[in-house]
Structure formats: C-alpha cells, structure tokens
XYZ file of C-alpha atoms in Angstrom:
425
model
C -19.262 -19.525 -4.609
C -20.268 -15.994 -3.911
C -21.884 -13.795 -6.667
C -18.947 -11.674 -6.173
C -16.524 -14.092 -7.463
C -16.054 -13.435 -11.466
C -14.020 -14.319 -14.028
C -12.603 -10.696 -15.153
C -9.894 -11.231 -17.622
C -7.912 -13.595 -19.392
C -4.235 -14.252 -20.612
C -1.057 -13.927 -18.880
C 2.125 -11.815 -19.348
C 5.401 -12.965 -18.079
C 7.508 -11.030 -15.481
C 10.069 -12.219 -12.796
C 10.844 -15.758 -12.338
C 10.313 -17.990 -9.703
C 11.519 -16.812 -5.828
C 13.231 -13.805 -8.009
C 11.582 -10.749 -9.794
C 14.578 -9.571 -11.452
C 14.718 -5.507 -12.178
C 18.284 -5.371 -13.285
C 20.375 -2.159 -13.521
C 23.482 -0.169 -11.649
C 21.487 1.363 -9.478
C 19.436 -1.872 -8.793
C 18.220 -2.267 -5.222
C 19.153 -4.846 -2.662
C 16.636 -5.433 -0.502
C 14.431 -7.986 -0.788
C 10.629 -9.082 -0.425
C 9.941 -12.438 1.046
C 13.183 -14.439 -0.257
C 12.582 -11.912 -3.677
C 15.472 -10.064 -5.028
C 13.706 -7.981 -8.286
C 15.519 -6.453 -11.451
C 13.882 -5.057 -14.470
C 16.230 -5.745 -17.398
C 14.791 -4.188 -20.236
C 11.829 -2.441 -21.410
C 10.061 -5.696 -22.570
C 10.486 -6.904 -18.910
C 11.918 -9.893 -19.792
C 12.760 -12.290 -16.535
C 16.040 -12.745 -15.291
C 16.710 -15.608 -13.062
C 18.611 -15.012 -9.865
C 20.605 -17.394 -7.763
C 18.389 -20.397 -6.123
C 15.518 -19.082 -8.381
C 12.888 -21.534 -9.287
C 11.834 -22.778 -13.141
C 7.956 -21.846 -12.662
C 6.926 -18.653 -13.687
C 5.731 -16.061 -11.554
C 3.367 -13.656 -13.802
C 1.620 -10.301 -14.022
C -1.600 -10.853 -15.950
C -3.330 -7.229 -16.472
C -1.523 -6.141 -19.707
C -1.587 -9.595 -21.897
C -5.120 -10.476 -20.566
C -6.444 -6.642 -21.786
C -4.846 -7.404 -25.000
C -6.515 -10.581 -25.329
C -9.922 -8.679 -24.548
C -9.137 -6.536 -27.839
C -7.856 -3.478 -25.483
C -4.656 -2.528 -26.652
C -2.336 -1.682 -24.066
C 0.825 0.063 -25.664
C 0.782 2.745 -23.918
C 0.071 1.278 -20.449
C 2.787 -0.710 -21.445
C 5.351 2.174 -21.806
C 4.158 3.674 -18.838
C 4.700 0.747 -16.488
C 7.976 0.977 -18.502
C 8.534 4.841 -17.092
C 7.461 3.480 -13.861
C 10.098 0.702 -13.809
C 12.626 3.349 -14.961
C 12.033 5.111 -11.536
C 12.274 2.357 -9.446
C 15.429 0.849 -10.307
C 16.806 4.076 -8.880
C 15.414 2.660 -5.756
C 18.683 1.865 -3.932
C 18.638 1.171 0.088
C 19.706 4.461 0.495
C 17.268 5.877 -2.021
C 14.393 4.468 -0.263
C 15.228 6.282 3.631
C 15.820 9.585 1.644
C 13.384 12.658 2.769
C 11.333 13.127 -0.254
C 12.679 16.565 0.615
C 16.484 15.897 -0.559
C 16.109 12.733 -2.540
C 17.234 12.850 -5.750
C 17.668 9.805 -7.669
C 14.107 8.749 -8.092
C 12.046 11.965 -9.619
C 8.842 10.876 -8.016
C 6.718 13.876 -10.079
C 7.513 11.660 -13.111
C 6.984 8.192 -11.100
C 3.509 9.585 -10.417
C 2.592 10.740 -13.879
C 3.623 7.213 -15.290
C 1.222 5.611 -12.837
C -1.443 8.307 -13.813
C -0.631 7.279 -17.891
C -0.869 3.232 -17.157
C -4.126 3.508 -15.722
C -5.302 6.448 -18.028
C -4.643 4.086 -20.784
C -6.581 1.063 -19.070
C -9.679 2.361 -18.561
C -10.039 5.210 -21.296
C -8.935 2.878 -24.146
C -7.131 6.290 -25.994
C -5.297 5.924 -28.968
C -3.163 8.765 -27.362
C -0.996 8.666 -24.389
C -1.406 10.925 -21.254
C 0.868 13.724 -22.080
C 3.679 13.058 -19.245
C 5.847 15.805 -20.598
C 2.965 18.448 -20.381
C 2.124 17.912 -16.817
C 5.708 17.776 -15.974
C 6.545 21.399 -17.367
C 3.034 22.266 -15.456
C 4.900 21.291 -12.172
C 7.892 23.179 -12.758
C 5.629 26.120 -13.826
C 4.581 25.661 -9.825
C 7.259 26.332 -8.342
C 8.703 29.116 -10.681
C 5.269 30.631 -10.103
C 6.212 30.892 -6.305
C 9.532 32.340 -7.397
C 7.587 35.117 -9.101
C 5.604 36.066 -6.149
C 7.564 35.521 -3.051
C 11.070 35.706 -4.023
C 11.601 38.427 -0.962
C 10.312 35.062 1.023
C 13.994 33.771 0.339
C 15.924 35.967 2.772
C 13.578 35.585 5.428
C 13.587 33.173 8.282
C 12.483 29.343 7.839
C 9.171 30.172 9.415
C 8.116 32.638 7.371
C 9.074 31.161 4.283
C 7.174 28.339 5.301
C 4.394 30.545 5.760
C 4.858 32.012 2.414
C 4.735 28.847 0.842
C 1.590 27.241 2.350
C -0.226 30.586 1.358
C 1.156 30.294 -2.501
C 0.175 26.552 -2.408
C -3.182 26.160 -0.408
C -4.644 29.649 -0.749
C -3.069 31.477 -3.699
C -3.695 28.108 -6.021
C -6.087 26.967 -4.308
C -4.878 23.168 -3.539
C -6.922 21.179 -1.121
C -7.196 18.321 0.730
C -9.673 15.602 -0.758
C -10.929 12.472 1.199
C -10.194 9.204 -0.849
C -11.904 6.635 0.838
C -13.433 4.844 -2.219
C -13.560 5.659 -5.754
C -16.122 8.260 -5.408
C -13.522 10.891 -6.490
C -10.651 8.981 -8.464
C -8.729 12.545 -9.581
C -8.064 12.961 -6.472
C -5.430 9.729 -6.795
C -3.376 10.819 -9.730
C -1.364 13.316 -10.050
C -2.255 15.063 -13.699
C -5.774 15.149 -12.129
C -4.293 17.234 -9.047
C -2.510 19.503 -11.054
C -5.168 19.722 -13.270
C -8.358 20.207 -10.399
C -6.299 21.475 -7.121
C -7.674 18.633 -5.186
C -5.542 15.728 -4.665
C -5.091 12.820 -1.742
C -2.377 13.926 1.064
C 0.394 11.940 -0.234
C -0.297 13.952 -4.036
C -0.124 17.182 -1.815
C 3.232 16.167 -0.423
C 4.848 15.115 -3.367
C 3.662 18.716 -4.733
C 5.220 20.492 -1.502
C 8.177 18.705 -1.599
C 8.843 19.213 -5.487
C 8.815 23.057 -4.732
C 11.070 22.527 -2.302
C 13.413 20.355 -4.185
C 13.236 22.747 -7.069
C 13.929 26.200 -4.699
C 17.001 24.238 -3.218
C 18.117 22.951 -6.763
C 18.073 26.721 -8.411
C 20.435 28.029 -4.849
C 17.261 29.957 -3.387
C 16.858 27.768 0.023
C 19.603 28.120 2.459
C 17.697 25.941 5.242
C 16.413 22.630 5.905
C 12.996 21.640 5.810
C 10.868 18.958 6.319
C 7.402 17.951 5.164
C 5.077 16.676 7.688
C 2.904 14.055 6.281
C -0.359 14.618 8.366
C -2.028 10.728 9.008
C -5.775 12.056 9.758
C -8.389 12.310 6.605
C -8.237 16.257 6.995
C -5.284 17.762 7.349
C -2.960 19.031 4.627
C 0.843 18.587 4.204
C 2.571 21.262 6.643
C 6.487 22.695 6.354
C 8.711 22.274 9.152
C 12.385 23.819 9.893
C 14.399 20.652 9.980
C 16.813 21.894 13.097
C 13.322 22.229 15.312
C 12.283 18.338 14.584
C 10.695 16.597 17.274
C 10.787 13.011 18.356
C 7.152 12.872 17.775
C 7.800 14.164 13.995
C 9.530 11.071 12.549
C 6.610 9.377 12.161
C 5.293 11.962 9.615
C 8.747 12.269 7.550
C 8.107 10.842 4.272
C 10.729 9.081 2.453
C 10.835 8.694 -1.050
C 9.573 4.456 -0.631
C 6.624 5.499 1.836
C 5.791 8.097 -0.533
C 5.603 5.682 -3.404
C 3.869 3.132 -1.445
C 1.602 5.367 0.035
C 0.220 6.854 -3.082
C 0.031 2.715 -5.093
C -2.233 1.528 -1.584
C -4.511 4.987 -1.749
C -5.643 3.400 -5.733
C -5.297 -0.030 -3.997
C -8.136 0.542 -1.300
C -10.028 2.991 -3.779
C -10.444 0.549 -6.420
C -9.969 -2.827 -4.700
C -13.445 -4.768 -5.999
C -15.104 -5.902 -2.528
C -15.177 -2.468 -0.946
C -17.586 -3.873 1.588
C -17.089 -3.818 5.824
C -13.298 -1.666 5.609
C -12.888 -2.705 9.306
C -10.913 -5.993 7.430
C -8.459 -6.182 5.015
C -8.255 -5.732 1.645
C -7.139 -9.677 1.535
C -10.511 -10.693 3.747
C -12.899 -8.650 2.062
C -11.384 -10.840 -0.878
C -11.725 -14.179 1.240
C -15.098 -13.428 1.985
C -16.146 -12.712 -1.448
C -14.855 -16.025 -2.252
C -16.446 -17.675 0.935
C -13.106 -18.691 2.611
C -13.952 -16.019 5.552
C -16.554 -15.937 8.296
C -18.852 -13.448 7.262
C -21.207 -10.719 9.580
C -24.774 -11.811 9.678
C -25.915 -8.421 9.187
C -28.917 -8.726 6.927
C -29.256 -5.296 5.722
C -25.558 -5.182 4.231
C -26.684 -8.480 2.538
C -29.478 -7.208 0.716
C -27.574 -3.737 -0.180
C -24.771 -5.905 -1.228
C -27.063 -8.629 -3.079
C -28.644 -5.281 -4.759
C -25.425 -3.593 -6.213
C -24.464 -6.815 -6.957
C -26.976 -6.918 -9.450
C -27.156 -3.439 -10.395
C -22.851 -3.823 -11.035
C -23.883 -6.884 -13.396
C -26.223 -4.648 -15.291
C -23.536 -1.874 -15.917
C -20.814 -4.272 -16.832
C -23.199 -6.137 -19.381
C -23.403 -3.053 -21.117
C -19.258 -2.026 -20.894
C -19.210 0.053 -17.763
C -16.397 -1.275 -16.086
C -16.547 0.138 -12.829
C -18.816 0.477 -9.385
C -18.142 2.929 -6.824
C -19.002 0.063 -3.923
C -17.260 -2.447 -6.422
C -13.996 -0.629 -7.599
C -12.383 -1.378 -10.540
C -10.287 -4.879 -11.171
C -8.530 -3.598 -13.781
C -6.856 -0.382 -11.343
C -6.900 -2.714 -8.397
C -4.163 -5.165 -10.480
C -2.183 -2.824 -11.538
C -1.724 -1.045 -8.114
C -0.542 -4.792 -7.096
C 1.638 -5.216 -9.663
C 3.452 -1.862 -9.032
C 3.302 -2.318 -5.427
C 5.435 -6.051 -5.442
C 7.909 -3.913 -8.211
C 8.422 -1.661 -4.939
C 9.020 -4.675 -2.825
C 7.998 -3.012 0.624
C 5.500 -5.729 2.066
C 5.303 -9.306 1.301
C 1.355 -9.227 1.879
C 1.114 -7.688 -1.829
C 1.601 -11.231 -3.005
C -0.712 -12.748 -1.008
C -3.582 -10.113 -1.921
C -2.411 -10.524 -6.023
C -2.972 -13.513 -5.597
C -6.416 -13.498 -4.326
C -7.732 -10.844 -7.105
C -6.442 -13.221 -9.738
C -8.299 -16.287 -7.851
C -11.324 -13.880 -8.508
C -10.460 -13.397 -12.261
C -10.280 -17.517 -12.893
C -6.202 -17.290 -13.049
C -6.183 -20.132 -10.196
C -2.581 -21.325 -11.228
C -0.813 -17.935 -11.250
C -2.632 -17.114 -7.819
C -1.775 -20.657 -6.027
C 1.444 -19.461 -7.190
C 1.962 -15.984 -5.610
C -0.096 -17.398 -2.811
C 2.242 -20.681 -2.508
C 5.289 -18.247 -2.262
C 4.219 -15.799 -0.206
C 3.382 -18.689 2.491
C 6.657 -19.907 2.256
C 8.441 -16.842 2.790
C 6.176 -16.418 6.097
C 7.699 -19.680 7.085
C 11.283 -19.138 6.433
C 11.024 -15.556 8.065
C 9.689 -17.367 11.617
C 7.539 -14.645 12.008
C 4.887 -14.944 13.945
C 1.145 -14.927 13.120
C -0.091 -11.752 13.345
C -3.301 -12.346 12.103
C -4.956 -15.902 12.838
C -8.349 -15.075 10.686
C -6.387 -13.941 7.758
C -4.053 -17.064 8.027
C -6.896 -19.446 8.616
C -8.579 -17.400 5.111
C -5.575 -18.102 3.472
C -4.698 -21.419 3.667
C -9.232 -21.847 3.163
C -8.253 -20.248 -0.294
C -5.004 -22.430 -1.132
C -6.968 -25.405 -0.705
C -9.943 -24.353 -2.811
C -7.276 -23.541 -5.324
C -5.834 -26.769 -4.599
C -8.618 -28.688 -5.260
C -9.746 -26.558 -8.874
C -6.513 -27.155 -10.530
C -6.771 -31.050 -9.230
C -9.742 -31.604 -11.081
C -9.098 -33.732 -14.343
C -9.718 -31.986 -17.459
C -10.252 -28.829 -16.141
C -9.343 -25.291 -18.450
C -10.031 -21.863 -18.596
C -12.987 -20.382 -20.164
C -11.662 -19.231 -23.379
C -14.845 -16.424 -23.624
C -13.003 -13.063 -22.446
C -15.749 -10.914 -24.023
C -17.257 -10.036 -20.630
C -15.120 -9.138 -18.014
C -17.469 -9.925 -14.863
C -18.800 -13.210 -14.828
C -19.419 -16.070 -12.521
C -16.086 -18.127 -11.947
C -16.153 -21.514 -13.951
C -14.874 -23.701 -11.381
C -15.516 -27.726 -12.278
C -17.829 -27.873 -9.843
C-alpha cells in the first residue's frame, strides 16, 4: 500500500439509513441523490427510514471519531446543526432561485455555520465562532453602502451597479483571492472574508448578492439585477441589469444550490489529502494513493512526493495536523459530509467513501462505495469515465477482500491520526 494511505481517525457516528438520508421537515426537499431521498429530523440527527430503505447503516464518521481522539466536538456539532437548519429550506424551487431573490435559505448564515464546524475541528476552542457577530458585521455592509451612496438609489441600474462595485471592491477594499490549495484557507470561509477582504469568488458573490438582497428587502432597489459569477481564477463577481441578460449569461447566474455547492467543493479541493497531479480527480488522486490507479512515471514528482511524505509524518508526529501539498482529512470529511446533505452529485459518495478507505473505516466506505455503484446502475447512465470506473471497482475489491479476512478489526490506537493502514496483510 502506498505511504499515503493512513489510518486518520476512528469511531463512527450514525446519520441516514440505508438507500435514504432522511432530513425531515415542511420545507423538506424532494429531489433525490442516487435512489437517496434525505431528511434531517432533529438536532441529534437521528435516522429516519424512508420507503424501500435498507437495515444497514449508512454513517458520517468525522464528529464521533474526533470525540474518540479526546477532541470534543460540541460545537462542530451545533454548527453542522445550523447548517442542516439551512438546508432543509432547500426545496426544488429553493435550489433554481437567483441567490439574488432567494429567500428561504439565508446563505450568509449557511456559510458562517460551515466556517464554525471547521473552526471548531481544527482549533480545538472551548468557544464557538461567534456566528451572531459576523452576521451583524454583514448587515453593517450593506447599511454602510446605504450611508454613502444612497443618491445611487434613484439612478439608473448601471450606475448603481457602478456605485456598488466601487463601495465593495475599492471603498472596502474586497478582492479576489486564488484558492487552489490550502495555501490561503481564509480565503474559504466567510468570517475570514469579512474579517481580511479577501475571499474565493463564490464568498464574493454571496457578499454582492447579500447587499443586494438587503437594498431590495429595506424598498431601496426598484430594478432587477443579477450577479455574474465569473468562472476564470481572476475575475471578481460583476452586477448586471436583469432586463439586458444574455444567452451567454446563464451560465454565470448563481442559484442558491450552485452557490452552496460551489463554496463546500472550493474546501473540498483545498483540503482534499492527495493534492498531487490536479489534472485527475479528487476520487483518482485518492485511487492512486491507495494504488488502485495507474500512476505517471515521472520520477521527480516521486521523490518530491516521497519527501513531503516524510516531512508530513514529522509534523503530524508532533500534532500538526495539516500539509499544504497534503490538505487536511479532517476539513476534507466534513466538506463530504455537507456536500451528500446537499444532495447535488452522486460522485460525493463515491469520493467519501474513498477518504474513509484511507482512514481504516473499510466497512462504512464499501458501503457508500457499494451504493453509489448501484445507483450508477439503476440510472443506465453511461460511463463517463472508464479510468475512474476501472479505479473504483480496483478499490471495492481491495475492500472486499480486507473485510473477508477472518479475524480481522480495527486498530483500537486513535492517538495518532496519520498512520500506515493496518490491513491483514
């Protein structure tokens, strides 16, 4: 097995059952995520079973195998609570809203409870990111436009545009920040943003589109307009006057799901553990960690990789958790975990499943594995991607094989949190 492969954590914690994550409420949403419909009952999460649901277990591991580490995670707890809050707002309808007009799911406080859950998983406080605080801070944003360029509201759409973009990237100074890897994690959450003025371009959005929520909500905005999401690494979020959209815009109209989804993938890719060769997938940089995909013969990446291998083992021996070529498992599971409460792509089982295969869960992740195959099989898609496919089912039968082998158990050591898998072999 690669040196990559470790066993991070330990411990599971229960969520939705079998072919159905159940996130119950009256606004619950209807779609569904590979043959998933998902509720969230309560604020102890507790699984409801759906029609044609199965008895085995589906389960999110981060917060009960923390806890079993000695980490206590109350208050990521609560804030994947908040999170859950937000989401069950999520109805069809909800999720093709503009993030300019929807109002059911407040995404300002969606992002802060994502910023608190992983605030509280890797700075172990025994006080809770203050979600209030940075709340009033982003109401204080827009009234602080109000202030300044209240004659901007009996103008015409482009000028108030014009008005705003100066208040926002010039007057307070927000900017654009490139997030390819963890190099610059503030620039993924939004207290950080508010905090530094230099956020990720779907932080910049939801910040553009709050104002304008907020200016329509008070009776100061007697127009439509529209954010354009720019999908470059430079460009920041730009105002448009709804009635002049082009065909060619549509594509860069964020609705509240993309939004959401966009901002859970940037901490996915920046913290995702094998941040190696980005020309593949998250799910084969995984694979290939775990030798179930062809890998590049290129020697120099081998010995820079076999180097911060080593160097990564050094820091984690002595508690640092995190390596800006490694990422961070801990972040990296809890974007999944959010991401498959947002049901928007079945392929968030599928790579769950292979960071817990990397953490020494091999049952949960056969699972999640197991059921995202079969919902490929019952949708009759067809294979869009034969190397990930053939990396997939390499993995299922490696997992297969482990939980085959007579006597075998998990480590029950959880001190360290990166160290060579046990496998009975």
């Amino acid at each position: 097995m690669s040196s990559l492969s470790c066993q991070w954590l330990c411990g599971a914690y229960v969520y939705p059952s079998g072919r159905f994550f159940n996130l119950s409420s009256s606004n619950t949403s209807t779609s569904s995520l590979a043959g998933f419909t998902i509720y969230c009952s309560n604020s102890q999460f507790t699984p409801g079973l759906g029609p044609g649901s199965s008895k085995n277990d589906l389960k999110f591991v981060l917060h009960d195998a923390l806890d079993a580490s000695g980490v206590n995670t109350t208050h990521a707890r609560i804030a994947r609570e908040g999170f859950c809050s937000q989401v069950r707002k999520l109805s069809n309808i909800e999720r093709e809203t503009s993030i300019c007009i929807n109002r059911g799911v407040d995404l300002g406080k969606a992002a802060l409870y994502i910023a608190a859950e992983d605030d509280s998983l890797v700075s172990h406080s025994s006080v809770p990111l203050p979600v209030d605080d940075f709340l009033e801070r982003l109401d204080h944003l827009s009234m602080g436009y109000c202030s300044r360029y209240s004659s901007s509201f009996t103008s015409s759409p482009e000028h108030f545009i014009h008005c705003l973009e100066k208040y926002l990237y010039v007057n307070k100074g927000f900017r654009r920040t490139g997030v390819t890897n963890q190099s610059e994690p503030r620039a993924l959450y939004l207290h950080s943003v508010l905090t530094h003025r230099s956020g990720s371009a779907s932080l910049l959005s939801l910040l553009y589109s709050e104002i304008l929520k907020m200016l329509r909500l008070w009776g100061f905005l007697s127009f439509d307009n529209e954010v354009f999401f720019p999908h470059d690494s430079s460009s920041t979020p730009r105002g448009y006057c709804k009635q002049k959209t082009k065909e060619s815009d549509q594509s860069h109209v964020m609705t509240t799901q993309s939004l959401l989804e966009e901002m859970l993938k940037d901490l996915k890719d920046a913290f995702w553990p094998f941040q190696l060769d980005h020309t593949k997938s998250p799910f084969l940089r995984a694979a290939r960690a775990a030798n179930c995909s062809e890998s590049t013969n290129d020697s120099d990446e081998s010995a820079f990789e076999l180097a911060s291998v080593k160097a990564a083992l050094h820091r984690l021996e002595r508690g640092v958790w995190t390596s800006v070529r490694f990422g961070d498992m801990r972040r990296a599971l809890s974007a999944c975990e959010r991401l498959i409460l947002l049901q928007t792509d079945p392929k968030e089982l599928r790579d769950y499943g292979a960071l817990l295969y990397h953490c020494g869960f091999y049952k949960e992740a056969l699972q999640y594995l197991t059921v995202y195959q079969d919902g490929q099989k019952e949708s009759l898609d067809l294979i869009d991607n034969v190397e990930e496919e053939e990396a997939l089912e390499k993995l299922m039968i490696r997992l297969n094989l482990i939980l085959m082998e007579e006597g075998w158990s998990p480590p029950t050591d959880n001190k360290s949190f990166l160290r060579n898998n046990s496998e009975p072999w």
